[in-house]
Coordinates of C-alpha atoms and ligand atoms in Angstrom, one line a residue:
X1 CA 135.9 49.6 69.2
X2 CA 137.1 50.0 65.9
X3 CA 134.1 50.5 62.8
X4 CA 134.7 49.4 59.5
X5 CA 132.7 50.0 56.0
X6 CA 132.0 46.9 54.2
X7 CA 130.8 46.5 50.9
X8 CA 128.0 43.6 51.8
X9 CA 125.9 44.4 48.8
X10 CA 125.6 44.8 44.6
X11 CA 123.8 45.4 42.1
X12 CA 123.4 46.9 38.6
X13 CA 120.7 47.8 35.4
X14 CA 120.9 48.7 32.6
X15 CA 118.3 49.4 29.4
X16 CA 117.7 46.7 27.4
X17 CA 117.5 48.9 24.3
X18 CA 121.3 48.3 22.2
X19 CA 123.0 51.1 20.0
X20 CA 125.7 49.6 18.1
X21 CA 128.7 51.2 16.4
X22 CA 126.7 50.1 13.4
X23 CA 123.9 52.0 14.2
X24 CA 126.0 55.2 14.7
X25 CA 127.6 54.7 11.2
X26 CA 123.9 55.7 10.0
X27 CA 124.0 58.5 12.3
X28 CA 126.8 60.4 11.9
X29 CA 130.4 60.3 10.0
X30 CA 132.3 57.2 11.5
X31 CA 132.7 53.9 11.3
X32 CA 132.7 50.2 13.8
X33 CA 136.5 50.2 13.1
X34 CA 137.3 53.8 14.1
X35 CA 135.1 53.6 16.9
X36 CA 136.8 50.1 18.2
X37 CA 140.0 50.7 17.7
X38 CA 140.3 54.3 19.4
X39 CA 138.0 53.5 22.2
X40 CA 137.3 49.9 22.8
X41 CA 133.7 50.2 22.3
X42 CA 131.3 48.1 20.3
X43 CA 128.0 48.6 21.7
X44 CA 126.2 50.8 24.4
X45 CA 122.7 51.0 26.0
X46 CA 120.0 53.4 26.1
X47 CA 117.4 54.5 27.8
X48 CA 113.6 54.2 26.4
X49 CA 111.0 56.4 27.0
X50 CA 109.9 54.7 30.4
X51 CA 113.4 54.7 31.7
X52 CA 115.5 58.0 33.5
X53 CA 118.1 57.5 35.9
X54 CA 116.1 57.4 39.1
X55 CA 114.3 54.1 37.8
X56 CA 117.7 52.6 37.1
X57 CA 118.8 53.8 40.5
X58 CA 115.9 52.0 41.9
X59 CA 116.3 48.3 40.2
X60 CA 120.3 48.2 41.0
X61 CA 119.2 49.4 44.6
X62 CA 116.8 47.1 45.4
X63 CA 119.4 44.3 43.3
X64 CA 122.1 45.6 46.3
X65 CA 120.1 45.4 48.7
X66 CA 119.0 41.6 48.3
X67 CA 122.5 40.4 47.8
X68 CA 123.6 42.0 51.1
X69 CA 120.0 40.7 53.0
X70 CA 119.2 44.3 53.9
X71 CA 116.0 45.6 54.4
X72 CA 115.0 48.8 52.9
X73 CA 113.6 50.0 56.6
X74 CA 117.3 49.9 57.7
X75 CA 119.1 52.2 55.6
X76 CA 120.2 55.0 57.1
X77 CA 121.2 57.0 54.0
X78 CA 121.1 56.9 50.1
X79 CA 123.9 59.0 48.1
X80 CA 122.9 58.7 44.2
X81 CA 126.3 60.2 42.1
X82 CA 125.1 61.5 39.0
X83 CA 125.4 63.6 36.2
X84 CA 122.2 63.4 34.8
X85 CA 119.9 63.5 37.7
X86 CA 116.2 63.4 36.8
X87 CA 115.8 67.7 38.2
X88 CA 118.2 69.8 39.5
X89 CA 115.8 69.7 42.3
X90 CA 114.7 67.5 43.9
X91 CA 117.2 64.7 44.5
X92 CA 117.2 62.1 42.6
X93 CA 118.2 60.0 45.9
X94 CA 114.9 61.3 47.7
X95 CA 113.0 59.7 44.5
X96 CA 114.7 56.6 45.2
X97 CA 114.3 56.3 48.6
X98 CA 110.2 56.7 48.7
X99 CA 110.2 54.4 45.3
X100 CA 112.2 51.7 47.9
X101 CA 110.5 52.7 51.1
X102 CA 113.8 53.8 53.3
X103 CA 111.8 55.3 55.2
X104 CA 114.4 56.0 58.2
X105 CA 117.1 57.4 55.3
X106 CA 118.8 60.8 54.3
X107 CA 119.1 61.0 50.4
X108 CA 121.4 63.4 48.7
X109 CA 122.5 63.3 45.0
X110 CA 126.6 64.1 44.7
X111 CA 128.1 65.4 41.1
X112 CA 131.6 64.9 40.6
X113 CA 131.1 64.1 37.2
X114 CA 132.4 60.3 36.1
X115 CA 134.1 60.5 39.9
X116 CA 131.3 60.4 41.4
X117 CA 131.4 57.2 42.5
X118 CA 134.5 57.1 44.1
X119 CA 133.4 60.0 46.2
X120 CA 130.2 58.8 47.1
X121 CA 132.1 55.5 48.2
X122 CA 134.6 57.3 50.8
X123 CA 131.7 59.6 51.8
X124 CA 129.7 56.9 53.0
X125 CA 133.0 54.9 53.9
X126 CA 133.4 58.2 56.7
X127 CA 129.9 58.3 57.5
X128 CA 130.2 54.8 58.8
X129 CA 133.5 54.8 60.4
X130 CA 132.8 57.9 62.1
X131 CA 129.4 55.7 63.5
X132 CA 127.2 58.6 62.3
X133 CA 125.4 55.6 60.0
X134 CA 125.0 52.2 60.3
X135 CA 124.2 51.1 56.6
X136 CA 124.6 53.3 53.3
X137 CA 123.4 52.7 49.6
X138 CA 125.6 53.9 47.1
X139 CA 124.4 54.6 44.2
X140 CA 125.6 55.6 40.6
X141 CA 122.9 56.2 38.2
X142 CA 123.3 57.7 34.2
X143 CA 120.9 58.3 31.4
X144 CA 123.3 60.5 29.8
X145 CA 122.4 59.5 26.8
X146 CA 119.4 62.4 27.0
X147 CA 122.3 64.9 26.9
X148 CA 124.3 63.5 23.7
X149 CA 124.2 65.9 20.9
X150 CA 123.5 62.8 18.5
X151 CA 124.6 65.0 15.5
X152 CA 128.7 65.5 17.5
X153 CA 130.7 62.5 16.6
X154 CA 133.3 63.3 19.4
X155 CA 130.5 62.7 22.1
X156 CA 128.3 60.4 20.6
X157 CA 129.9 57.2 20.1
X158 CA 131.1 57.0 23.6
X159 CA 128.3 57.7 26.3
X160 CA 125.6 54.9 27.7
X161 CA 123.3 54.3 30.4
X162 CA 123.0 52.5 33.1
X163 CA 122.8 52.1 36.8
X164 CA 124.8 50.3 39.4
X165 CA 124.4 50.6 43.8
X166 CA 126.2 49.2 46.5
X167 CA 125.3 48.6 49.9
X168 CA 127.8 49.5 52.6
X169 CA 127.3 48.2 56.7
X170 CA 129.3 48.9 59.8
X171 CA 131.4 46.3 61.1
X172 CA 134.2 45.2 63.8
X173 CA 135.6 43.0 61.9
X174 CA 138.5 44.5 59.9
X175 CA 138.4 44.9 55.9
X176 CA 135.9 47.2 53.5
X177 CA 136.8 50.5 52.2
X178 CA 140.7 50.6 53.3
X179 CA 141.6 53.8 51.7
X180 CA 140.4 56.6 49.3
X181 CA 141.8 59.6 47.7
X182 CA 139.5 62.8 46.1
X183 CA 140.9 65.4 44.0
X184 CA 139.7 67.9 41.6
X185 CA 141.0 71.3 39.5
X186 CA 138.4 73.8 38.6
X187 CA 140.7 75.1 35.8
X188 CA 140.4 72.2 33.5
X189 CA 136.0 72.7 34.1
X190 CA 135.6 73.7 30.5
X191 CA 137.2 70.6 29.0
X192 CA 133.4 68.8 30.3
X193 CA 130.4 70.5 30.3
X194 CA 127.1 70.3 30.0
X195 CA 127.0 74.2 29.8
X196 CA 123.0 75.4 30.5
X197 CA 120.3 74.8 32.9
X198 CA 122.3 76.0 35.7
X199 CA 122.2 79.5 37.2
X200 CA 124.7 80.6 35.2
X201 CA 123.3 79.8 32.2
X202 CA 119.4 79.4 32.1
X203 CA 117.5 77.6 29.4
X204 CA 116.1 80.0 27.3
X205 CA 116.0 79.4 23.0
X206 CA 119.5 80.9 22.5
X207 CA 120.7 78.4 24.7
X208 CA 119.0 76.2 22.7
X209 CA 119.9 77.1 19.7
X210 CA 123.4 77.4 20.3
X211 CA 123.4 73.3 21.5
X212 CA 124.8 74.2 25.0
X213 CA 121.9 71.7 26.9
X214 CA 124.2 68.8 24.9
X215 CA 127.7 67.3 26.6
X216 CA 130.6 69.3 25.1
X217 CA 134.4 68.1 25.5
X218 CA 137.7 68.6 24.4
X219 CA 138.4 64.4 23.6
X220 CA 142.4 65.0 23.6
X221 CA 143.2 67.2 26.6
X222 CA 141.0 64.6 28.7
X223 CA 142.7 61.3 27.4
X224 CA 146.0 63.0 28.6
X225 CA 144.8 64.0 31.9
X226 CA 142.8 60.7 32.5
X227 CA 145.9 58.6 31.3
X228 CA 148.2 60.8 34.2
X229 CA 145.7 60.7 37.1
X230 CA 144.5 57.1 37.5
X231 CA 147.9 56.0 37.4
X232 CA 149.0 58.7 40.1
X233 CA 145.5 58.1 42.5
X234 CA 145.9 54.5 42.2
X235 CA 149.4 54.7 43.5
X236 CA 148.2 57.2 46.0
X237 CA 145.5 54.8 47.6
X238 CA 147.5 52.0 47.7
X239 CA 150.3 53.9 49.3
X240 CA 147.8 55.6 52.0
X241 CA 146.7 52.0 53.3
X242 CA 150.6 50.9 53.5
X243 CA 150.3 48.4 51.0
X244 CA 152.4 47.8 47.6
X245 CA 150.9 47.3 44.4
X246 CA 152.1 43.4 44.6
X247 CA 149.2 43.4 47.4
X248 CA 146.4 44.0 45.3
X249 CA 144.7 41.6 43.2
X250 CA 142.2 43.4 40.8
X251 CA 142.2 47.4 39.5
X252 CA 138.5 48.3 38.3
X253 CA 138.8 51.6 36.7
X254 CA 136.4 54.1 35.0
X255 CA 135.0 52.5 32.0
X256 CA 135.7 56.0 29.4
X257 CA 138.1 54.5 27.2
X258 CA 140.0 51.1 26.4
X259 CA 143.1 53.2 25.5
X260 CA 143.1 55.3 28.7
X261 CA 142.7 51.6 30.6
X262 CA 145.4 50.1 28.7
X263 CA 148.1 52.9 29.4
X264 CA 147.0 53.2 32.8
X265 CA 147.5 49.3 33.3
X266 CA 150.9 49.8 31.3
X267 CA 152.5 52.3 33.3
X268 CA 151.5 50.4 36.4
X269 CA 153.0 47.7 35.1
X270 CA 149.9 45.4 35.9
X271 CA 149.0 42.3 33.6
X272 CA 145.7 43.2 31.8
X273 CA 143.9 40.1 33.6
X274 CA 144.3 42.3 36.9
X275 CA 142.4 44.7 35.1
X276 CA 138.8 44.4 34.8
X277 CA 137.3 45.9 31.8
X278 CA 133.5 45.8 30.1
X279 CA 133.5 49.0 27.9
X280 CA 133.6 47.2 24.7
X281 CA 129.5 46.5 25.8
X282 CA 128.5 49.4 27.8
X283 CA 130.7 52.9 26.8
X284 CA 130.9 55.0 29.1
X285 CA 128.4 55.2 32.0
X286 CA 129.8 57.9 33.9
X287 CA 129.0 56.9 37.7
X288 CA 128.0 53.5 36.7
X289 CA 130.7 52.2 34.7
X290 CA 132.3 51.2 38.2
X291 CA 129.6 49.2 39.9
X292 CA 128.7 47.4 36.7
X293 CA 131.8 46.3 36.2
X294 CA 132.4 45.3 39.4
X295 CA 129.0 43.5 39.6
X296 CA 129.9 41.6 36.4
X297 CA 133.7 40.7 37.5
X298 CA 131.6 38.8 40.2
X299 CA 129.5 37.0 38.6
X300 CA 132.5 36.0 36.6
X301 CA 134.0 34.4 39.6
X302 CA 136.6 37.2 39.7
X303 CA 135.8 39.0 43.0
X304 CA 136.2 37.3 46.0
X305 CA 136.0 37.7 50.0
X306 CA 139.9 38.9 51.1
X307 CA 140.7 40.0 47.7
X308 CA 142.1 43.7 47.4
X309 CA 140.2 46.0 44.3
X310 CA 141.4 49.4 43.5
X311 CA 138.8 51.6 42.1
X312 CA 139.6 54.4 40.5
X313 CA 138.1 57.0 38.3
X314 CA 138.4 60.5 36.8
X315 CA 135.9 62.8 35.2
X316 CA 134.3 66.1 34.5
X317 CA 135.1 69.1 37.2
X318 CA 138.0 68.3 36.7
X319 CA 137.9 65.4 39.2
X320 CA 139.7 61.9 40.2
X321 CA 140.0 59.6 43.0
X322 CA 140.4 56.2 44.3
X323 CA 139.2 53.8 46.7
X324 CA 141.2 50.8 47.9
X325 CA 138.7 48.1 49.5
X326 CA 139.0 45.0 50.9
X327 CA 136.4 42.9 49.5
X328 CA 134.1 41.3 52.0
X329 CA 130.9 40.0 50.8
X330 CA 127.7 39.8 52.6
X331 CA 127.5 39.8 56.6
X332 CA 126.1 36.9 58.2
X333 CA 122.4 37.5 58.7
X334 CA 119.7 35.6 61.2
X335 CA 117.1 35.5 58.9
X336 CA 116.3 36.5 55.4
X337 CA 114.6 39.7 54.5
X338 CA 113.3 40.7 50.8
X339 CA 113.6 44.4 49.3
X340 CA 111.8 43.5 46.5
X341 CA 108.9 42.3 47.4
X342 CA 108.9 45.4 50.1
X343 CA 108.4 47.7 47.1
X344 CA 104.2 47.5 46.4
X345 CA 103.9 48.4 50.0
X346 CA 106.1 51.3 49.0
X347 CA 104.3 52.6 46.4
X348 CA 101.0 52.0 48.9
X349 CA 102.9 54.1 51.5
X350 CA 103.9 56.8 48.9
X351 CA 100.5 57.2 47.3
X352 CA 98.8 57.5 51.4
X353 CA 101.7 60.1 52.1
X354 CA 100.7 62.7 49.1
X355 CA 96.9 61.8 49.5
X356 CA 97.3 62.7 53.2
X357 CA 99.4 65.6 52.1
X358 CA 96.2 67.1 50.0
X359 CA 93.5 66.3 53.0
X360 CA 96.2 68.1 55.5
X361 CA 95.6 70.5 53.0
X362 CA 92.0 70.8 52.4
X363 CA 91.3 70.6 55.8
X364 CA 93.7 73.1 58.2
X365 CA 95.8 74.7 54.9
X366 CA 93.3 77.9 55.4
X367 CA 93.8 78.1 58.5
X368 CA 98.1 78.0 58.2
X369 CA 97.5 81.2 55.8
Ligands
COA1 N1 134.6 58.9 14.0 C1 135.6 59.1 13.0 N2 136.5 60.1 13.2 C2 136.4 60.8 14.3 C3 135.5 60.6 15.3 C4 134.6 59.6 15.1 N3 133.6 59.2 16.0 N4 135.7 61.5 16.3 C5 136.7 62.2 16.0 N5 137.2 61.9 14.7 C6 138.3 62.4 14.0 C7 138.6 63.8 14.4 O1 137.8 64.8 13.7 C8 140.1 63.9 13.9 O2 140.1 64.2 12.6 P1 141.2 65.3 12.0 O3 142.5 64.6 12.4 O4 140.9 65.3 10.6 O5 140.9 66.5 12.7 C9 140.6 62.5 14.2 O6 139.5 61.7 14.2 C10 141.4 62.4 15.4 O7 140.7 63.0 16.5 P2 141.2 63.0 18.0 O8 140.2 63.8 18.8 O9 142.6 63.3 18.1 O10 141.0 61.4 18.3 P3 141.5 60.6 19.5 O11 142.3 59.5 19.1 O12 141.9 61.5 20.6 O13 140.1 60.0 20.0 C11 138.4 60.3 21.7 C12 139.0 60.8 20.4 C13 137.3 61.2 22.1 C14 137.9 58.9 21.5 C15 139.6 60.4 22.8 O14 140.2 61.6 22.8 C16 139.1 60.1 24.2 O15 138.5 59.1 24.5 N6 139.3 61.1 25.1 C17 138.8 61.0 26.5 C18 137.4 61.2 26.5 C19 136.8 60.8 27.8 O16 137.2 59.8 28.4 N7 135.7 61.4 28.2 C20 134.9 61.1 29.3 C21 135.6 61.5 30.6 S1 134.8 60.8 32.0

């Protein structure tokens, strides 16, 4: 019998904490009209002191997971797409899952830069079909806004934070992720780094000093590649599920830049209300930017069950891709289960697992050495 990988589940965060153009005027050399006019944006949000990107992880999980009636007991496995994980070890996703209580789930982060969303999606898409999983969360989580150099105008005025998940269950019935494309070239890398940290590059003061722990980017060489590969991936995806462009109903692309949008929608030849498009209040959120825009096309009225999206992002690496989905909505269920209330009991379970971790400890760790 034939599996299929539905999107049955959404759900985003985001800080509550507003930087406006405004507010960047005081900060460094620009101005609301600049900022607007070459990017679309007028606002973005960042992260207090409380907040990373695991915590935003965590509130649009446990959103998804609600909408799409799942418990957090029967997910299989949690892929968190991120750029600005909370360590470079561990996982952010392994922080998510005790914070949820998926007890039964694998949890790997994935970096594709801005793409990582898309990739996340057909990895999970493949997990499913292959019937390896039953139920995925798929996650795209950002505070990159604790890796802006606020002192580089190029950077600054167009990063924000967020977080937005989807959940993803097997299913006969035909539909879900149809299609998806990943790509990437390794000799554009330098046009988007975050340099140090890494192996190659340890912190250490000169590293510091020299501002290479802070997003650095050539603006221009990525508008032009942006501007050639969402048109060509979102031709690619349709194309690979044997469907025209005429057959698809919405485009939700990588929020980076209205501009990039608007000539992407252009040479497609797509009206821009088939476009869906939020940047003017979030930036760009990297992974996010796709699930939050979808979640708010939604509850717009925009989305709906038989409708066909095209994601389709490009980012850091270099990377781009698409997915092509049929949109389902959530699965019929027999009774109604809530994540969010689940989540004192897993903080109860998480605090019994370290404390038990210490006794195991105390009482047979001389005996292991
Ligand atoms: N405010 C005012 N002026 C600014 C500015 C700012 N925030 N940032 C750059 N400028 C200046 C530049 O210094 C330059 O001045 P000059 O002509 O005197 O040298 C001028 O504006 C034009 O710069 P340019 O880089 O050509 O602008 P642009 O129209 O390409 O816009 C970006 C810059 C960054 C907005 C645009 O290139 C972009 O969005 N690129 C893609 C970035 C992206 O999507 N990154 C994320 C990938 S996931």
């Amino acid at each position: 019998m034939a599996r299929y990988a539905h999107i049955t589940g959404w759900g985003m965060a985001i800080p509550e904490r507003i930087l406006t153009n405004f507010d960047l005027e005081k900060m460094v050399e620009t101005s609301n009209e600049w900022i607007v006019s070459r990017t679309g944006i007028s606002e973005r949000r960042i992260a207090d002191d409380s907040e990373s990107s695991a915590s935003l992880a965590v509130q649009a999980a446990l959103k998804a997971l609600e909408v799409a009636n799942v418990h957090p007991l029967d997910v299989d496995l949690i892929i968190v797409a991120t750029s600005s994980p909370e360590h470079i070890f561990p996982a952010t996703a392994c922080i998510v899952q005790d914070q949820i209580g998926a007890k039964r789930a694998g949890a790997f982060d994935l970096l594709a830069a801005c793409s990582g969303f898309i990739f996340a999606l057909d990895q999970a898409s493949s997990a499913i079909r292959s019937g390896s999983v039953n139920t995925v969360l798929v996650i795209g989580a950002e505070t990159l806004s604790r890796f802006v150099d606020w002192a580089d105008r190029n950077t600054c005025i167009l990063f924000g934070d967020g977080a937005g998940a989807f959940v993803l269950q097997a299913s006969e019935e035909p539909g879900g992720v149809l299609s998806a494309v990943m790509r990437s070239d390794g000799s554009g890398a330098e046009l988007l780094t975050l340099a140090a940290g890494g192996s190659k590059l340890p912190a250490s003061l000169t590293t510091v000093q020299n501002g290479q722990h802070y997003i650095r980017m050539n603006g221009r060489e990525v508008f032009r590649f942006a501007t050639r590969v969402m048109t060509q991936s979102t031709l690619e995806v349709i194309q690979k599920a044997n469907l025209s462009l005429q057959d698809i109903q919405y485009i939700i692309p990588h929020q980076a830049n209205q501009r990039i949008i608007e000539t992407a929608a252009k040479n497609l030849n797509l009206p821009p209300e088939k476009i869906i498009s939020n940047i003017q209040r979030y930036g760009n959120t990297s992974t996010a930017s796709i699930p939050i825009a979808t979640c708010e096309a939604i509850q717009e009225g925009k989305l709906k069950a038989g409708d066909r999206v095209v994601f389709v992002a490009f980012g850091g690496g270099l990377t781009w891709g698409a997915a092509l989905v049929q949109w389902s909505g959530p699965l019929p269920a027999k009774k109604r289960v809530y994540p969010r209330r689940y989540r004192w009991f897993a903080r109860l379970r998480s605090r019994l697992l370290r404390l038990w971790r210490r006794l195991e400890g105390l009482l047979w760790g001389k005996q292991a050495g």
